[in-house]
Amino acid sequence: MKKIASFTVDHDKLDKGMYISRTDGDVVTYDIRMKKPNAGDYLNNGAMHTFEHLFATYARNSALSDQVVYVGPMGCRTGFYLLVRDTVSNEQAIALVQETFRFIEGFEGEIPGSKREECGNYLEHDLPGAKEVARDMNAVLDGWTAAQLQYT
């Protein structure tokens, strides 16, 4: 089988940050790398699950909500994918991620969609862990520009 594009990126050279992974028609996939690949430190399941609920909820309630196609975690537990329509500029995508991560860092209260009838694994959430990941990434993404979106 043909190797998919994301497997052609040298993960040993990736650092935390936000990158354009690919463009398919009118959909742009952003790679939001929250942990350095293959470094032994990964998102724990509870924090990643909570982060997913908060990230998806915020993005789908933002001014760009109609342009958000998908928000979800990477199976390797080193980050998230954000898929948006190509009508969203790179600067808007960066701003959305920065706003979302600030929202997550400061979030208090009940995690959206975390009741048994709303979630297939409602017991596995970690809000303090999600907030810590957001705090770390806020420092990484502070001042991030469109010029930094290319894989190195």
CSV table of C-alpha atoms in Angstrom, one decimal:
chain,number,residue,atom,x,y,z
A,1,MET,CA,0.0,0.0,0.0
A,2,LYS,CA,1.0,3.6,-0.5
A,3,LYS,CA,2.4,5.3,2.6
A,4,ILE,CA,0.1,8.1,3.8
A,5,ALA,CA,1.5,11.6,3.9
A,6,SER,CA,1.6,12.0,7.7
A,7,PHE,CA,3.9,8.9,7.9
A,8,THR,CA,6.4,10.6,5.6
A,9,VAL,CA,7.2,13.3,8.2
A,10,ASP,CA,10.3,12.6,10.3
A,11,HIS,CA,8.7,12.5,13.7
A,12,ASP,CA,12.1,12.6,15.4
A,13,LYS,CA,12.5,16.1,14.1
A,14,LEU,CA,9.1,17.4,15.2
A,15,ASP,CA,8.8,19.7,18.2
A,16,LYS,CA,5.7,21.0,20.0
A,17,GLY,CA,3.8,23.5,17.9
A,18,MET,CA,1.2,23.9,15.2
A,19,TYR,CA,1.7,22.8,11.6
A,20,ILE,CA,-0.1,22.3,8.4
A,21,SER,CA,-0.3,18.6,7.9
A,22,ARG,CA,-2.1,18.5,4.6
A,23,THR,CA,-4.7,20.2,2.3
A,24,ASP,CA,-7.4,18.0,0.7
A,25,GLY,CA,-9.7,19.9,-1.6
A,26,ASP,CA,-11.2,22.6,0.6
A,27,VAL,CA,-10.1,21.1,3.9
A,28,VAL,CA,-6.9,22.0,5.7
A,29,THR,CA,-5.6,19.7,8.4
A,30,TYR,CA,-3.6,21.2,11.2
A,31,ASP,CA,-1.2,19.1,13.3
A,32,ILE,CA,-1.2,20.5,16.8
A,33,ARG,CA,1.7,18.7,18.3
A,34,MET,CA,1.5,18.9,22.1
A,35,LYS,CA,4.2,16.4,23.1
A,36,LYS,CA,7.5,15.7,21.4
A,37,PRO,CA,7.1,12.5,19.5
A,38,ASN,CA,9.0,9.4,20.7
A,39,ALA,CA,10.2,11.2,23.8
A,40,GLY,CA,8.4,9.0,26.3
A,41,ASP,CA,6.0,11.7,27.5
A,42,TYR,CA,2.5,11.4,26.1
A,43,LEU,CA,-0.9,12.8,26.8
A,44,ASN,CA,-2.6,10.6,29.4
A,45,ASN,CA,-6.0,9.3,28.4
A,46,GLY,CA,-8.1,11.2,30.9
A,47,ALA,CA,-6.5,14.6,30.1
A,48,MET,CA,-6.7,13.9,26.3
A,49,HIS,CA,-10.3,12.9,26.6
A,50,THR,CA,-11.2,16.1,28.6
A,51,PHE,CA,-9.1,18.2,26.2
A,52,GLU,CA,-11.1,16.7,23.3
A,53,HIS,CA,-14.5,17.6,24.8
A,54,LEU,CA,-13.3,21.2,25.6
A,55,PHE,CA,-11.5,21.8,22.3
A,56,ALA,CA,-14.4,20.5,20.2
A,57,THR,CA,-17.0,22.3,22.2
A,58,TYR,CA,-15.1,25.6,22.1
A,59,ALA,CA,-14.2,25.4,18.4
A,60,ARG,CA,-17.7,24.5,17.4
A,61,ASN,CA,-19.1,27.5,19.3
A,62,SER,CA,-16.5,30.0,18.0
A,63,ALA,CA,-17.0,32.5,15.2
A,64,LEU,CA,-15.5,29.9,12.9
A,65,SER,CA,-17.9,27.1,14.0
A,66,ASP,CA,-19.3,26.7,10.5
A,67,GLN,CA,-15.8,26.2,9.1
A,68,VAL,CA,-14.7,23.6,11.7
A,69,VAL,CA,-14.9,20.1,10.2
A,70,TYR,CA,-13.3,18.0,12.9
A,71,VAL,CA,-11.3,18.2,16.1
A,72,GLY,CA,-9.7,15.0,17.5
A,73,PRO,CA,-6.8,13.4,19.2
A,74,MET,CA,-3.9,11.6,17.5
A,75,GLY,CA,-3.7,7.9,18.2
A,76,CYS,CA,-0.1,8.3,19.3
A,77,ARG,CA,-1.2,10.6,22.1
A,78,THR,CA,1.2,13.4,21.1
A,79,GLY,CA,-1.4,15.9,19.9
A,80,PHE,CA,-4.6,16.8,18.1
A,81,TYR,CA,-5.8,17.4,14.6
A,82,LEU,CA,-7.9,20.4,13.7
A,83,LEU,CA,-9.6,20.3,10.3
A,84,VAL,CA,-11.1,23.4,8.9
A,85,ARG,CA,-12.4,24.7,5.5
A,86,ASP,CA,-9.8,26.6,3.4
A,87,THR,CA,-11.8,29.8,3.9
A,88,VAL,CA,-10.2,30.0,7.3
A,89,SER,CA,-6.8,31.8,7.0
A,90,ASN,CA,-3.7,30.3,8.7
A,91,GLU,CA,-3.8,33.3,11.0
A,92,GLN,CA,-7.4,32.7,12.0
A,93,ALA,CA,-6.6,29.0,12.6
A,94,ILE,CA,-3.7,29.9,14.9
A,95,ALA,CA,-5.9,32.5,16.7
A,96,LEU,CA,-8.6,29.9,17.2
A,97,VAL,CA,-6.2,27.4,18.7
A,98,GLN,CA,-4.7,30.0,21.0
A,99,GLU,CA,-8.1,31.2,22.2
A,100,THR,CA,-9.2,27.6,22.7
A,101,PHE,CA,-6.2,26.7,24.7
A,102,ARG,CA,-6.6,29.8,26.9
A,103,PHE,CA,-10.2,28.8,27.4
A,104,ILE,CA,-9.2,25.2,28.4
A,105,GLU,CA,-6.4,26.5,30.8
A,106,GLY,CA,-9.0,28.6,32.7
A,107,PHE,CA,-12.0,26.3,32.4
A,108,GLU,CA,-13.9,25.5,35.6
A,109,GLY,CA,-17.1,23.6,36.0
A,110,GLU,CA,-18.7,20.6,34.4
A,111,ILE,CA,-17.0,19.2,31.3
A,112,PRO,CA,-19.3,19.5,28.4
A,113,GLY,CA,-20.7,16.2,27.2
A,114,SER,CA,-19.3,14.3,30.2
A,115,LYS,CA,-22.5,12.7,31.4
A,116,ARG,CA,-23.1,9.0,31.0
A,117,GLU,CA,-25.8,9.4,28.4
A,118,GLU,CA,-23.5,11.8,26.4
A,119,CYS,CA,-20.2,10.1,26.4
A,120,GLY,CA,-19.0,6.5,25.8
A,121,ASN,CA,-16.3,6.7,28.5
A,122,TYR,CA,-17.7,9.3,30.9
A,123,LEU,CA,-15.7,8.2,33.9
A,124,GLU,CA,-12.3,8.8,32.3
A,125,HIS,CA,-11.8,12.6,32.4
A,126,ASP,CA,-8.9,14.6,33.9
A,127,LEU,CA,-9.6,18.3,34.0
A,128,PRO,CA,-6.5,19.3,36.0
A,129,GLY,CA,-4.4,17.3,33.4
A,130,ALA,CA,-6.1,19.0,30.5
A,131,LYS,CA,-5.5,22.4,32.0
A,132,GLU,CA,-1.8,21.6,32.5
A,133,VAL,CA,-1.4,20.6,28.9
A,134,ALA,CA,-3.2,23.8,27.8
A,135,ARG,CA,-0.9,25.9,30.1
A,136,ASP,CA,2.2,24.3,28.6
A,137,MET,CA,0.9,24.7,25.0
A,138,ASN,CA,-0.1,28.4,25.6
A,139,ALA,CA,3.6,29.1,26.3
A,140,VAL,CA,4.6,27.2,23.1
A,141,LEU,CA,2.1,28.9,20.9
A,142,ASP,CA,2.5,32.4,22.2
A,143,GLY,CA,3.5,34.5,19.2
A,144,TRP,CA,3.2,31.6,16.8
A,145,THR,CA,3.0,32.8,13.2
A,146,ALA,CA,1.9,31.4,9.8
A,147,ALA,CA,5.6,31.2,8.9
A,148,GLN,CA,6.0,28.5,11.6
A,149,LEU,CA,3.2,26.3,10.2
A,150,GLN,CA,5.6,24.4,7.9
A,151,TYR,CA,7.2,21.1,9.1
A,152,THR,CA,10.9,21.5,9.4
